[in-house]
Short mmCIF file of C-alpha atoms and ligand atoms in Angstrom, two decimals:
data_model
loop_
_atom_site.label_atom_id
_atom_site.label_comp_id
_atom_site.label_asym_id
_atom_site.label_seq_id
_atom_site.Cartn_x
_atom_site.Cartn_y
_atom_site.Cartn_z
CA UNK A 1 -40.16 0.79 -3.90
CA UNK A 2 -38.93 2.59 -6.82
CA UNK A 3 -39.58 1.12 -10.80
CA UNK A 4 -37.97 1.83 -14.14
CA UNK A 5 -40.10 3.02 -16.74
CA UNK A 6 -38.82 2.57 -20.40
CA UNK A 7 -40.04 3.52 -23.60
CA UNK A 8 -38.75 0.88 -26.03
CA UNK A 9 -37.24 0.95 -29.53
CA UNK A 10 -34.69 3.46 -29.08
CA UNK A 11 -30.98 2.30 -30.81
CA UNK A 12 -28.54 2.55 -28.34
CA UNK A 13 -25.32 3.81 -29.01
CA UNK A 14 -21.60 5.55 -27.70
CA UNK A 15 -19.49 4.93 -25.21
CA UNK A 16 -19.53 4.17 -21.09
CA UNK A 17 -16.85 3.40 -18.29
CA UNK A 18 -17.57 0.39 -16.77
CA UNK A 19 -17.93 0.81 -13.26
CA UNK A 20 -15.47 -1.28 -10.81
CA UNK A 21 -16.78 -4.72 -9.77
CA UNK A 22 -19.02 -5.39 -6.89
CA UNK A 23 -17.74 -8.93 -6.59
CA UNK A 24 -14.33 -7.58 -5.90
CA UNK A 25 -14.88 -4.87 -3.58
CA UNK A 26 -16.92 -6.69 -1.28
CA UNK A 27 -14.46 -8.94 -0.16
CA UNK A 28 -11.49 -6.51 -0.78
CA UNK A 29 -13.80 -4.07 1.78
CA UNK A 30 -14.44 -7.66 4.50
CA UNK A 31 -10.44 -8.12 3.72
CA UNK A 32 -9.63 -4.52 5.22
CA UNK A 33 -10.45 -6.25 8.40
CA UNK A 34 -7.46 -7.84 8.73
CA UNK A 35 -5.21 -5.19 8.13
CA UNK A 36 -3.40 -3.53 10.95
CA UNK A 37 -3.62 -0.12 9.44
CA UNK A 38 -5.43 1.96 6.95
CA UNK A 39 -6.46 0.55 3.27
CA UNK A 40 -7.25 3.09 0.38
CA UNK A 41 -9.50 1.37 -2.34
CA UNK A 42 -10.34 2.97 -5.23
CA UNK A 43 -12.84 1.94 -7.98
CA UNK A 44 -15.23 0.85 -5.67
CA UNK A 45 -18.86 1.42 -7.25
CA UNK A 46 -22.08 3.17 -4.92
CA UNK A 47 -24.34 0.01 -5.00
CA UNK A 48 -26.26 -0.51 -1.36
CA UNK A 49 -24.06 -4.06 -1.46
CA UNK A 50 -21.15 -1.81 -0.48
CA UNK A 51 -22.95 0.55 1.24
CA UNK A 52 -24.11 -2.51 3.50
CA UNK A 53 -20.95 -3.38 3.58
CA UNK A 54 -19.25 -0.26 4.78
CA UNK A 55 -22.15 -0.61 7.70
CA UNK A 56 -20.86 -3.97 8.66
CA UNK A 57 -17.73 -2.20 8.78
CA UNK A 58 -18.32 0.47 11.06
CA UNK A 59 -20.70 -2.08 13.44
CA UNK A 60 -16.89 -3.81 13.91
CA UNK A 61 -15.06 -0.86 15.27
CA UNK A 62 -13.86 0.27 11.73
CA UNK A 63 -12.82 3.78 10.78
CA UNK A 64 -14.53 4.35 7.09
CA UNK A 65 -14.58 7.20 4.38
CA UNK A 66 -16.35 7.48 1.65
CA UNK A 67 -15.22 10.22 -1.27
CA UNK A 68 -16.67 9.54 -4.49
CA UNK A 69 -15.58 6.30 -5.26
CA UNK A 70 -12.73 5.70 -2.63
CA UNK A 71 -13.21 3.88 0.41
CA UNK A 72 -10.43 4.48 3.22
CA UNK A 73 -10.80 1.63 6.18
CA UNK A 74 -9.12 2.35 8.96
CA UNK A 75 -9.36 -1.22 11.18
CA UNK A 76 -7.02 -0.66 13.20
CA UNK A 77 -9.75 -0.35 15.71
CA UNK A 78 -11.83 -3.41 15.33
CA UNK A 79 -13.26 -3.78 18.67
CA UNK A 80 -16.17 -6.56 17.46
CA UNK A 81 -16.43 -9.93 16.37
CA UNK A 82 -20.10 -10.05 15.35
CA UNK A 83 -22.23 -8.94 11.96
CA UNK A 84 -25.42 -7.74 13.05
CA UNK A 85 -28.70 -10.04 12.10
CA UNK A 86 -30.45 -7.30 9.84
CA UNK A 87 -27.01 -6.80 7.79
CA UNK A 88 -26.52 -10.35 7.24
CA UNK A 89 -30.00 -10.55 5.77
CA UNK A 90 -29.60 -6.93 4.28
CA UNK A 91 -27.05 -8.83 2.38
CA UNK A 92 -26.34 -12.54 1.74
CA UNK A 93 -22.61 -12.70 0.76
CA UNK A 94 -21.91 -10.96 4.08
CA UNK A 95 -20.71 -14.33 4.62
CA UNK A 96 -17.37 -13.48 3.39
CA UNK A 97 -16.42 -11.36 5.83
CA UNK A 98 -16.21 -14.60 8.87
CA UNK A 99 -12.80 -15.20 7.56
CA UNK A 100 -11.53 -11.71 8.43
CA UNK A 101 -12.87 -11.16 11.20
CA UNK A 102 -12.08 -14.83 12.80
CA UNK A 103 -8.44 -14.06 11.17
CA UNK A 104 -8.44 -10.87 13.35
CA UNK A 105 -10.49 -11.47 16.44
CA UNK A 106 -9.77 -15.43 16.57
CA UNK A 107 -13.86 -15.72 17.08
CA UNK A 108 -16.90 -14.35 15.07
CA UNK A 109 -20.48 -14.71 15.56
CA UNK A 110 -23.55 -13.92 12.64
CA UNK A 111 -26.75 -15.84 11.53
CA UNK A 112 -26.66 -18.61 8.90
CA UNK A 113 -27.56 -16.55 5.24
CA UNK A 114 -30.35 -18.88 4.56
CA UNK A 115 -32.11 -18.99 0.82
CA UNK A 116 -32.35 -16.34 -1.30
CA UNK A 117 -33.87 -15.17 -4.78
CA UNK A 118 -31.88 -17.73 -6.59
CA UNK A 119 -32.18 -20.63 -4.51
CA UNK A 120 -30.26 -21.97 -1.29
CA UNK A 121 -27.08 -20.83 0.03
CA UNK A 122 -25.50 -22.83 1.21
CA UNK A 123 -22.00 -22.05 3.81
CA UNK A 124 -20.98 -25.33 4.27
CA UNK A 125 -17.65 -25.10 2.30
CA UNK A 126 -16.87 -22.00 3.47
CA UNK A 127 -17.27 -23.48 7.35
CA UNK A 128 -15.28 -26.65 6.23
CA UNK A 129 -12.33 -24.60 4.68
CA UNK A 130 -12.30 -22.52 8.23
CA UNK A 131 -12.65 -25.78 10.38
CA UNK A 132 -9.66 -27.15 8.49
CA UNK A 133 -7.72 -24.23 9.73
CA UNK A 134 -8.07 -24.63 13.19
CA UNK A 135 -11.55 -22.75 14.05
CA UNK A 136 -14.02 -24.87 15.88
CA UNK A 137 -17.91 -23.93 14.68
CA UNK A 138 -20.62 -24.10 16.52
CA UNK A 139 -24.22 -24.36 14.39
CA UNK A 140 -27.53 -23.49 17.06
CA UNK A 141 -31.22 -22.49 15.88
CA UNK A 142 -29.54 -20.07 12.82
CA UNK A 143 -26.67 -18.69 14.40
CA UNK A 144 -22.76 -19.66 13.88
CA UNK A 145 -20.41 -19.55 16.27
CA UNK A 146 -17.06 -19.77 15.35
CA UNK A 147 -13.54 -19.68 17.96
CA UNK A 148 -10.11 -20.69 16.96
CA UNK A 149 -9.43 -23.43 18.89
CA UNK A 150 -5.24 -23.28 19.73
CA UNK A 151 -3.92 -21.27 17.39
CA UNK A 152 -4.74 -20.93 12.94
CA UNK A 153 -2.69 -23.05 11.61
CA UNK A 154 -2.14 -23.63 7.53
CA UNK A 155 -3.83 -26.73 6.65
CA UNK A 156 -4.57 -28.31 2.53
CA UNK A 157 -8.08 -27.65 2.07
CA UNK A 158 -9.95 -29.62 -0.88
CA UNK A 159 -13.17 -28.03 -1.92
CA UNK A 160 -16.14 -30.44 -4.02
CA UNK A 161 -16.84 -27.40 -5.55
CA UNK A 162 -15.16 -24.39 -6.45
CA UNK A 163 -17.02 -21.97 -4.88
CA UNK A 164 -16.32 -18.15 -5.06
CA UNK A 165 -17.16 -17.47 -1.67
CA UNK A 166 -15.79 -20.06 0.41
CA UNK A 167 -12.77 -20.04 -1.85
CA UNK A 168 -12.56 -16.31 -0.31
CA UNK A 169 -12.99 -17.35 3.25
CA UNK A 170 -10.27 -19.71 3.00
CA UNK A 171 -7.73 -16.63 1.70
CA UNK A 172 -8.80 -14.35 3.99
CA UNK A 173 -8.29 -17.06 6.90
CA UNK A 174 -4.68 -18.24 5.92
CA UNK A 175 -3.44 -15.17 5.49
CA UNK A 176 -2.61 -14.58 8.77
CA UNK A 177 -2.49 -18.23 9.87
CA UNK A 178 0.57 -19.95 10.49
CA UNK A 179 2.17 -21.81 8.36
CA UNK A 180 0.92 -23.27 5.21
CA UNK A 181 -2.82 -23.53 3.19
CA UNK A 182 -2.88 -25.03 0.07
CA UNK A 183 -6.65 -24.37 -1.48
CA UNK A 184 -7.32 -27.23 -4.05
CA UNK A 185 -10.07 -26.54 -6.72
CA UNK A 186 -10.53 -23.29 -5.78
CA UNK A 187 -12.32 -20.62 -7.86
CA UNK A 188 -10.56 -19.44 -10.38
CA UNK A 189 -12.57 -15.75 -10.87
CA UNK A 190 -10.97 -12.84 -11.42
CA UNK A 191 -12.38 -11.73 -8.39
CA UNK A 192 -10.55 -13.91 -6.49
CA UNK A 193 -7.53 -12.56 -8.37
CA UNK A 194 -8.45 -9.31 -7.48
CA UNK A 195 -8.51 -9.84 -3.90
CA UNK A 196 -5.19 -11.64 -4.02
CA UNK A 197 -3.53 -8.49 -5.55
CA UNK A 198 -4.91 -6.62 -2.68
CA UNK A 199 -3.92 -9.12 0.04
CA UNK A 200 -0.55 -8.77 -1.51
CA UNK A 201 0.07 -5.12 -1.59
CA UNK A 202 -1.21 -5.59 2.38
CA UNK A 203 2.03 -8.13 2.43
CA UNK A 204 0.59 -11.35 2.08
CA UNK A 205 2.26 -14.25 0.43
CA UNK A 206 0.01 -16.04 -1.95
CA UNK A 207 0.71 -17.71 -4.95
CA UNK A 208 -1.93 -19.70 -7.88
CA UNK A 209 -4.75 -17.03 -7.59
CA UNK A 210 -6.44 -17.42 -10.75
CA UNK A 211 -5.36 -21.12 -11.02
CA UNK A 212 -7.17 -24.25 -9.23
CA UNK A 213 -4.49 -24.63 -6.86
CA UNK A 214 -3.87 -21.64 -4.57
CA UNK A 215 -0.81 -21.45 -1.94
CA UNK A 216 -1.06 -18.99 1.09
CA UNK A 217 2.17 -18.82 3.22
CA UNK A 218 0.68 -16.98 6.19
CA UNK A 219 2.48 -13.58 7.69
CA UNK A 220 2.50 -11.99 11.44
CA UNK A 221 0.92 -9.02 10.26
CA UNK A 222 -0.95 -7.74 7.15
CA UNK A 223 -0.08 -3.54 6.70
CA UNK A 224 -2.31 -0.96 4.91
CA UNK A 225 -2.00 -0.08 0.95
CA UNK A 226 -3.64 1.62 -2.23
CA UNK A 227 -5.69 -0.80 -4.42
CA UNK A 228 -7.76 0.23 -7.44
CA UNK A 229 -10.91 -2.68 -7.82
CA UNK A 230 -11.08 -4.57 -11.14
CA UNK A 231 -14.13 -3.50 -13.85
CA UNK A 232 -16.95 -5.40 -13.52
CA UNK A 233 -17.61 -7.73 -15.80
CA UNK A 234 -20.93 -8.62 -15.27
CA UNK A 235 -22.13 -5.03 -15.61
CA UNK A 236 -19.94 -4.58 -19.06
CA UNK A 237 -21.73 -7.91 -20.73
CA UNK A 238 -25.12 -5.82 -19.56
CA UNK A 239 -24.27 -2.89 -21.53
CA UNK A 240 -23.01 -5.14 -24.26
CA UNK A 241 -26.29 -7.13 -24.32
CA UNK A 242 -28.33 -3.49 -24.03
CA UNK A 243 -26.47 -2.60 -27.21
CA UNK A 244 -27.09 -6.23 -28.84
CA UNK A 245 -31.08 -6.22 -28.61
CA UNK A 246 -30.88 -2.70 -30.09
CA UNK A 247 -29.14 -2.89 -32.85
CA UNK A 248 -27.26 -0.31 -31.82
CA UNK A 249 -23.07 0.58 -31.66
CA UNK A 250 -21.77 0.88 -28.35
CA UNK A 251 -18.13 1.13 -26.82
CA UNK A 252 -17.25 0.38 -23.34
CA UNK A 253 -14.07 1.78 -22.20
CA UNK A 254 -12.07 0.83 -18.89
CA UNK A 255 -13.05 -3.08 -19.09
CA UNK A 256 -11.17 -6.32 -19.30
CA UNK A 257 -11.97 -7.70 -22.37
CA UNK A 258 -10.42 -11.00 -21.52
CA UNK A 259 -12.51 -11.51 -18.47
CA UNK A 260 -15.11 -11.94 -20.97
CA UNK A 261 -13.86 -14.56 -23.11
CA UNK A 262 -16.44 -16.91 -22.21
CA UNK A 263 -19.39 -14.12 -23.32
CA UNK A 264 -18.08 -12.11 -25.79
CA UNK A 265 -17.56 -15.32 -28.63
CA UNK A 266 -21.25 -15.71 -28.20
CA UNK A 267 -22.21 -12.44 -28.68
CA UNK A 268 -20.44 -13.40 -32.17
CA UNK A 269 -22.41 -16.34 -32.38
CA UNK A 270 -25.83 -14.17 -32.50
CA UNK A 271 -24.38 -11.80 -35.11
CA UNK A 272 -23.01 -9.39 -33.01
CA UNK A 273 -19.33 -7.58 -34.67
CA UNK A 274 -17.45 -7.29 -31.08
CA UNK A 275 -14.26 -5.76 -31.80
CA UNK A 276 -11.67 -5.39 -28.95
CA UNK A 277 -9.03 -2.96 -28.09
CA UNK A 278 -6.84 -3.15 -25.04
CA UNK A 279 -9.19 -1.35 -22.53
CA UNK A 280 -12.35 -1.29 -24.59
CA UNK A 281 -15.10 -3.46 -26.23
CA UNK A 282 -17.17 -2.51 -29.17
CA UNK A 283 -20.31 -3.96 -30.27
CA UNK A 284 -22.24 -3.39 -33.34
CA UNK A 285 -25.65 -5.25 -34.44
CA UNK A 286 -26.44 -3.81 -37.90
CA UNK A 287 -28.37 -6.86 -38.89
CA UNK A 288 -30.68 -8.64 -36.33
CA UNK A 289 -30.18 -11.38 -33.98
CA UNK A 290 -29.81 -14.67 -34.32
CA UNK A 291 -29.92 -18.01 -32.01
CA UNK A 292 -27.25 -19.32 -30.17
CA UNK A 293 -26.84 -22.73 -30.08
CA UNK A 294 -26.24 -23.73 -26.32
CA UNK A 295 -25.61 -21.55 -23.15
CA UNK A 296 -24.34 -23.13 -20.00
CA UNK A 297 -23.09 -21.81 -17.30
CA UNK A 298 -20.53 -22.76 -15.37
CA UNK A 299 -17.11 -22.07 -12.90
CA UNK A 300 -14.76 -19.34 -14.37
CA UNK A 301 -13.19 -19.54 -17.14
CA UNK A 302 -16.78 -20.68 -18.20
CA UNK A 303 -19.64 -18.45 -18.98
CA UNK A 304 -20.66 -17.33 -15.99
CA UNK A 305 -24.23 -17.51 -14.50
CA UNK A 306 -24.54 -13.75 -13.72
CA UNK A 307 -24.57 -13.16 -17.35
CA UNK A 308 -27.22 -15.71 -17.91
CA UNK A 309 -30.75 -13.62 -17.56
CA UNK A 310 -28.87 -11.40 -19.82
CA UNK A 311 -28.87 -13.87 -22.61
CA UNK A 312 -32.15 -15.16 -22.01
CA UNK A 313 -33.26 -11.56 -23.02
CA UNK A 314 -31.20 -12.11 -25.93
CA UNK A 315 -32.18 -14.98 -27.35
CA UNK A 316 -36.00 -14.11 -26.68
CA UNK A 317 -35.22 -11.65 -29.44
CA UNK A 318 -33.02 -13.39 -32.11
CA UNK A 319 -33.67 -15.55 -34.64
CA UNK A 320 -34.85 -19.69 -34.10
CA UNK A 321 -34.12 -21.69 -30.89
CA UNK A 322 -31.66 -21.70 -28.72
CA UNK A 323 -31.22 -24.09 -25.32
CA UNK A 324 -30.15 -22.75 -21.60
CA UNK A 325 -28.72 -24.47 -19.17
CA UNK A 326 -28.20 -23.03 -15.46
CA UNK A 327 -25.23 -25.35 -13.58
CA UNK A 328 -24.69 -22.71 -10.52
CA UNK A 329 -27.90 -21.77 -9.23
CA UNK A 330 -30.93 -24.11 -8.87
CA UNK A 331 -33.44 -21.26 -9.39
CA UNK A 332 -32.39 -18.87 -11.28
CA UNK A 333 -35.15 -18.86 -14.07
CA UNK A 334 -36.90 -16.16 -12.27
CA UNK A 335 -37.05 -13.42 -14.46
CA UNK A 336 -38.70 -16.37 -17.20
CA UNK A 337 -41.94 -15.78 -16.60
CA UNK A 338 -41.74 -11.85 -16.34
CA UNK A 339 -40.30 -12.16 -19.86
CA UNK A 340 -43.41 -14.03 -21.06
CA UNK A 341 -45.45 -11.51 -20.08
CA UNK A 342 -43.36 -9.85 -22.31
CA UNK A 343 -44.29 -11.84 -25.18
CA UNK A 344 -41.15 -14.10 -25.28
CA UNK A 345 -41.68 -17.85 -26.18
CA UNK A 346 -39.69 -19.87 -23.32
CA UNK A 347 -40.05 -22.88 -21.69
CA UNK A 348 -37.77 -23.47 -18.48
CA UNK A 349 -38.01 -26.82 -16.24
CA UNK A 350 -35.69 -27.47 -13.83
CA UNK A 351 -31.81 -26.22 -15.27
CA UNK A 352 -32.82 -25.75 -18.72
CA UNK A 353 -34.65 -22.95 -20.69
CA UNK A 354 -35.25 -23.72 -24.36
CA UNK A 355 -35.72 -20.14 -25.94
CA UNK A 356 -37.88 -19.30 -29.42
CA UNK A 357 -37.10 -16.54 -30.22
CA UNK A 358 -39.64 -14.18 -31.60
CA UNK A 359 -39.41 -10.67 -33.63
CA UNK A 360 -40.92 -8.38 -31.13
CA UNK A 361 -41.34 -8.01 -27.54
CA UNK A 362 -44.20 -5.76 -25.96
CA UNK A 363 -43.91 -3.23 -22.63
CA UNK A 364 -45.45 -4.57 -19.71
CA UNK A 365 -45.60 -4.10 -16.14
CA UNK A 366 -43.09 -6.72 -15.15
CA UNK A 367 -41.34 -7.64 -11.37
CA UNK A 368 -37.37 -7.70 -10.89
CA UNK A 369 -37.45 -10.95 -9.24
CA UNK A 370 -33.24 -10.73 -8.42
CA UNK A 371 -30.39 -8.32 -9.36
CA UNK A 372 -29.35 -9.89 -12.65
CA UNK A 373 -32.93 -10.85 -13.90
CA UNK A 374 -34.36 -7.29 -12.73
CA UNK A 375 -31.35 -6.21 -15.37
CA UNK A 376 -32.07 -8.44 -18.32
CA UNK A 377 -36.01 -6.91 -17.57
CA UNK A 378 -34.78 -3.43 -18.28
CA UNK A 379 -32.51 -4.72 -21.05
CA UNK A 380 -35.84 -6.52 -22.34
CA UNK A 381 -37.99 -2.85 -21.96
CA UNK A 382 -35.39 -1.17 -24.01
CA UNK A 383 -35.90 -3.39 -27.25
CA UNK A 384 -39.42 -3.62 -26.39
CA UNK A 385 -42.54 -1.94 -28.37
CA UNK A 386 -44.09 0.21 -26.03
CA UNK A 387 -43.39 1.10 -22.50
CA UNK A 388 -42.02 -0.99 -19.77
CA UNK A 389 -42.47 -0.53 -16.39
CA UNK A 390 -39.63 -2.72 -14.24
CA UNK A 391 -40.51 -3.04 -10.38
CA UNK A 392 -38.79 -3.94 -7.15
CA UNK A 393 -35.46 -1.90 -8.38
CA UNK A 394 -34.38 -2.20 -5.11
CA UNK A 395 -32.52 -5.42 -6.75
CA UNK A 396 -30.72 -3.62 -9.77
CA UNK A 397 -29.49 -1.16 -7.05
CA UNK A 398 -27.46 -4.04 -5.62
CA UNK A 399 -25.40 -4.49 -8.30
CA UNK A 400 -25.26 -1.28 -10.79
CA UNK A 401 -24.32 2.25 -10.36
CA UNK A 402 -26.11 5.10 -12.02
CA UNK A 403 -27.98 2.28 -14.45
CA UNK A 404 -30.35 4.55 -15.39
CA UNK A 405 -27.96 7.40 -15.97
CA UNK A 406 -26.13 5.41 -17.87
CA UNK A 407 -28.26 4.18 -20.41
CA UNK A 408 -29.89 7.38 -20.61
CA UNK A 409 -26.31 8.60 -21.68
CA UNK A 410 -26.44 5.98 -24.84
CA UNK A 411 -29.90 7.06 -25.88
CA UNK A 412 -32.19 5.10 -23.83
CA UNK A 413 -35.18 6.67 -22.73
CA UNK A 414 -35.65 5.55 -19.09
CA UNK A 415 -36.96 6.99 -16.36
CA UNK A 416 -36.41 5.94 -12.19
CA UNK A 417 -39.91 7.15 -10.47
C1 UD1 B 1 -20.48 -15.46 -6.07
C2 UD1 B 1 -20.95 -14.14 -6.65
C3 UD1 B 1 -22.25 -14.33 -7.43
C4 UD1 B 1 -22.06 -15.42 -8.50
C5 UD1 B 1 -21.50 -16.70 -7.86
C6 UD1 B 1 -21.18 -17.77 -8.89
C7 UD1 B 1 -20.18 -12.55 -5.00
C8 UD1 B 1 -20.51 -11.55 -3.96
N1 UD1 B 1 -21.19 -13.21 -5.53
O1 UD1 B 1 -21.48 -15.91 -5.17
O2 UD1 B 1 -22.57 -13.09 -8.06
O3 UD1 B 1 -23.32 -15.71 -9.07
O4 UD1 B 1 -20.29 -16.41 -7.14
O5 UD1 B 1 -20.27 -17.28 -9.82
O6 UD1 B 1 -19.03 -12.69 -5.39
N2 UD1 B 1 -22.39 -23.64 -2.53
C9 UD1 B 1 -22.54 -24.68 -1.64
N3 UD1 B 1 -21.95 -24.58 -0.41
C10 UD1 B 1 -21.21 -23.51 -0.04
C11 UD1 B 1 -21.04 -22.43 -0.96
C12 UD1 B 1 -21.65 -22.54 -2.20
O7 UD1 B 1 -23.22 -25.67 -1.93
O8 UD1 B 1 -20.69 -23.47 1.09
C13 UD1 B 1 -23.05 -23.71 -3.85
C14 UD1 B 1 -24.09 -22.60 -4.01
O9 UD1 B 1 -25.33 -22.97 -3.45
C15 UD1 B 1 -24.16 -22.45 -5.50
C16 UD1 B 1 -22.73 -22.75 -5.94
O10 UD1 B 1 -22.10 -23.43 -4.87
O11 UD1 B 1 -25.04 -23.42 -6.04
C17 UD1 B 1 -21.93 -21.50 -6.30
O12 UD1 B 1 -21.84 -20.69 -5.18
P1 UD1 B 1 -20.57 -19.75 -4.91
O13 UD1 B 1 -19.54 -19.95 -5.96
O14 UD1 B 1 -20.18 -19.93 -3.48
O15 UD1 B 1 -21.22 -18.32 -5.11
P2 UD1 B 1 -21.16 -17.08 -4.15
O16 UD1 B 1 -19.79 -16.91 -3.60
O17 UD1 B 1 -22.29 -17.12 -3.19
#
């Protein structure tokens, strides 16, 4: 498997587009399925999450085109019901495509996801919101079988938690159900905003996305349309943090700047000046790091546990204590102990990292241990004395597009080999 090898030190600066957001063109990409016609997205990065997800795709009877970074889907052809065994473990949130494909074929069959780098994942909200619909499901030895049962019929559906995925699911499956869903506590991402807006332009009638309550009036028949994918915000708060630990002056253009309201006030906090135009985000740290006081993650509008290794990397290198707490994920401290070999001073137990920070960290041969904590690694080689050498890449290449490339661009010197 490839590695990243960085020679630390180097001051980043100037300015990047964002690329569009993986979270959002995954399920936009599953959502194609239930389209009677052909879908043009645009913005949709080269990560292998969407090239695995193009595959699942075709394996359905889809017609897709790749050029550059437009995907055409073409489903008018979906001839399968099933998402082969390797793709589902190729890729965990595969899971969001059994609501289009049960909203299309009336019956879908794939393998439970299992755990994963950062702990369990579980489906059963996303199988409760499409039992409450009308589907029946059927759980043997690993494999889920799912068949609508008389018809898909609009139903309220009250999640415990308000989980991105199964908050997805639940769209996807009213959308062509009869009648109608009400989705109470649902996510609130942009993401899921995002995929509204596309189900919308396709003709569907939703209302709430981006609020707790979401209403889906089903339609007949969804049709084809044009849909550029959101920026990725997850990626933009990496090249913010790459700039942080620098002290460098960076400027992304093409972001959302208020998708990042729950990051970007404590990139103040550490000293940062973050100054923010309509499209773009600057960042500037002329004088050094310093602790933040308390990071916890937590649903949208919160700060959101994708951006959390990120800050650990952070932290490790600003001034006094500051306290983590993971609320999402049960094990997503991972990338703690690579960071220690690093030379950072943390202690993690269970949810919580408390953070020293110290003035220097030193290369080291360190393992991406999932996609955001093989990130904050790479973030950690770039402010680090000496070189870094980042393995298992195979992570980072799920979630970021031309990473290397990129930071090269702002004056990093790092190497893929
Ligand atoms: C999505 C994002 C991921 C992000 C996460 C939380 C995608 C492709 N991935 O993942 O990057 O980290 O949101 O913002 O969009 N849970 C259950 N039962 C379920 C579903 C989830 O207990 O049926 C739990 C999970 O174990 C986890 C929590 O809910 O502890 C959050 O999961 P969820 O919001 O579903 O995340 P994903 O959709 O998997």
């Amino acid at each position: 498997m490839s590695a990243y090898v960085i020679t630390g030190g180097r001051r980043l600066h100037g300015s990047l587009d964002v690329q569009g957001s993986k979270n959002s063109a995954l399920p936009i990409l599953a959502a194609t399925v239930l389209v009677n016609g052909r879908c043009v997205v645009h913005n949709c990065p080269k990560l292998s999450d969407t090239e695995c997800t193009i595959k699942i795709l075709r394996s359905l009877g889809c017609s897709v085109r790749r050029e550059g970074n437009t995907v055409t889907v073409d489903a008018t052809t979906v001839s399968c019901s099933h998402i082969p065994e390797e793709l589902m473990h190729e890729m965990r949130s595969s899971v969001v495509f059994l609501g289009a494909i049960v909203g299309r074929t009336g019956k879908a069959t794939l393998c439970a996801p299992g755990g994963c780098e950062i702990g369990l994942r579980p489906i059963d909200l996303h199988l409760y919101a499409v039992r409450r619909l009308g589907v029946e499901v059927d759980e043997c030895y690993g494999n889920i079988t799912c068949r609508v049962k008389n018809k898909l019929e609009g139903n309220k559906i009250t999640f415990s938690f308000p989980s991105v995925g199964a908050t997805e699911n639940a769209i996807l499956l009213a959308a062509t159900a009869t009648g109608t869903t009400t989705i109470v506590n649902a996510a609130r991402e942009p993401e899921i905003s995002d995929l509204c807006a596309f189900l919308t332009s396709c003709g569907a009638r939703i209302s709430g996305a981006g609020e707790s309550i979401i209403t889906i009036e089903g339609v007949e028949q969804l049709h084809g349309c044009e849909h550029r994918v959101i920026c990725d915000r997850i990626v933009a708060s990496t090249y913010l943090i790459a700039g942080a630990v620098t002290g460098g002056d960076i400027e992304l253009k093409n972001t959302e700047p208020v998708h990042l309201n729950a990051v970007l006030p404590l990139l103040e906090e550490a000293g940062c000046n973050v100054s923010v135009r309509c499209k773009s985000i600057r960042i500037k740290n002329p004088v050094g790091l310093k602790r933040i006081d308390k990071i916890i993650t937590q649903p949208y509008p919160g700060f959101p546990t994708d951006s959390q290794a990120l800050f650990t990397t952070l932290t490790s290198v600003a001034k006094g204590t500051s306290v983590i707490v993971e609320n999402i994920f049960e094990s997503r401290f991972k990338h703690v102990p690579e960071l220690i070999r690093m030379g950072a001073k943390i202690r993690a137990e269970g949810r919580v990292a408390v953070v020293d920070g110290v003035p220097k960290l030193y290369g080291a041969e360190v393992f991406s241990p999932d996609l955001r904590g093989g990130a904050a690694l790479v973030v950690a080689g770039l402010c680090a004395e000496g070189v870094t050498t980042v393995n298992n890449v195979g992570y980072i290449d799920r979630g970021y597009e031309d990473f290397s490339d990129n930071l090269s661009v702002l004056n990093a010197d790092i190497r893929r080999v």
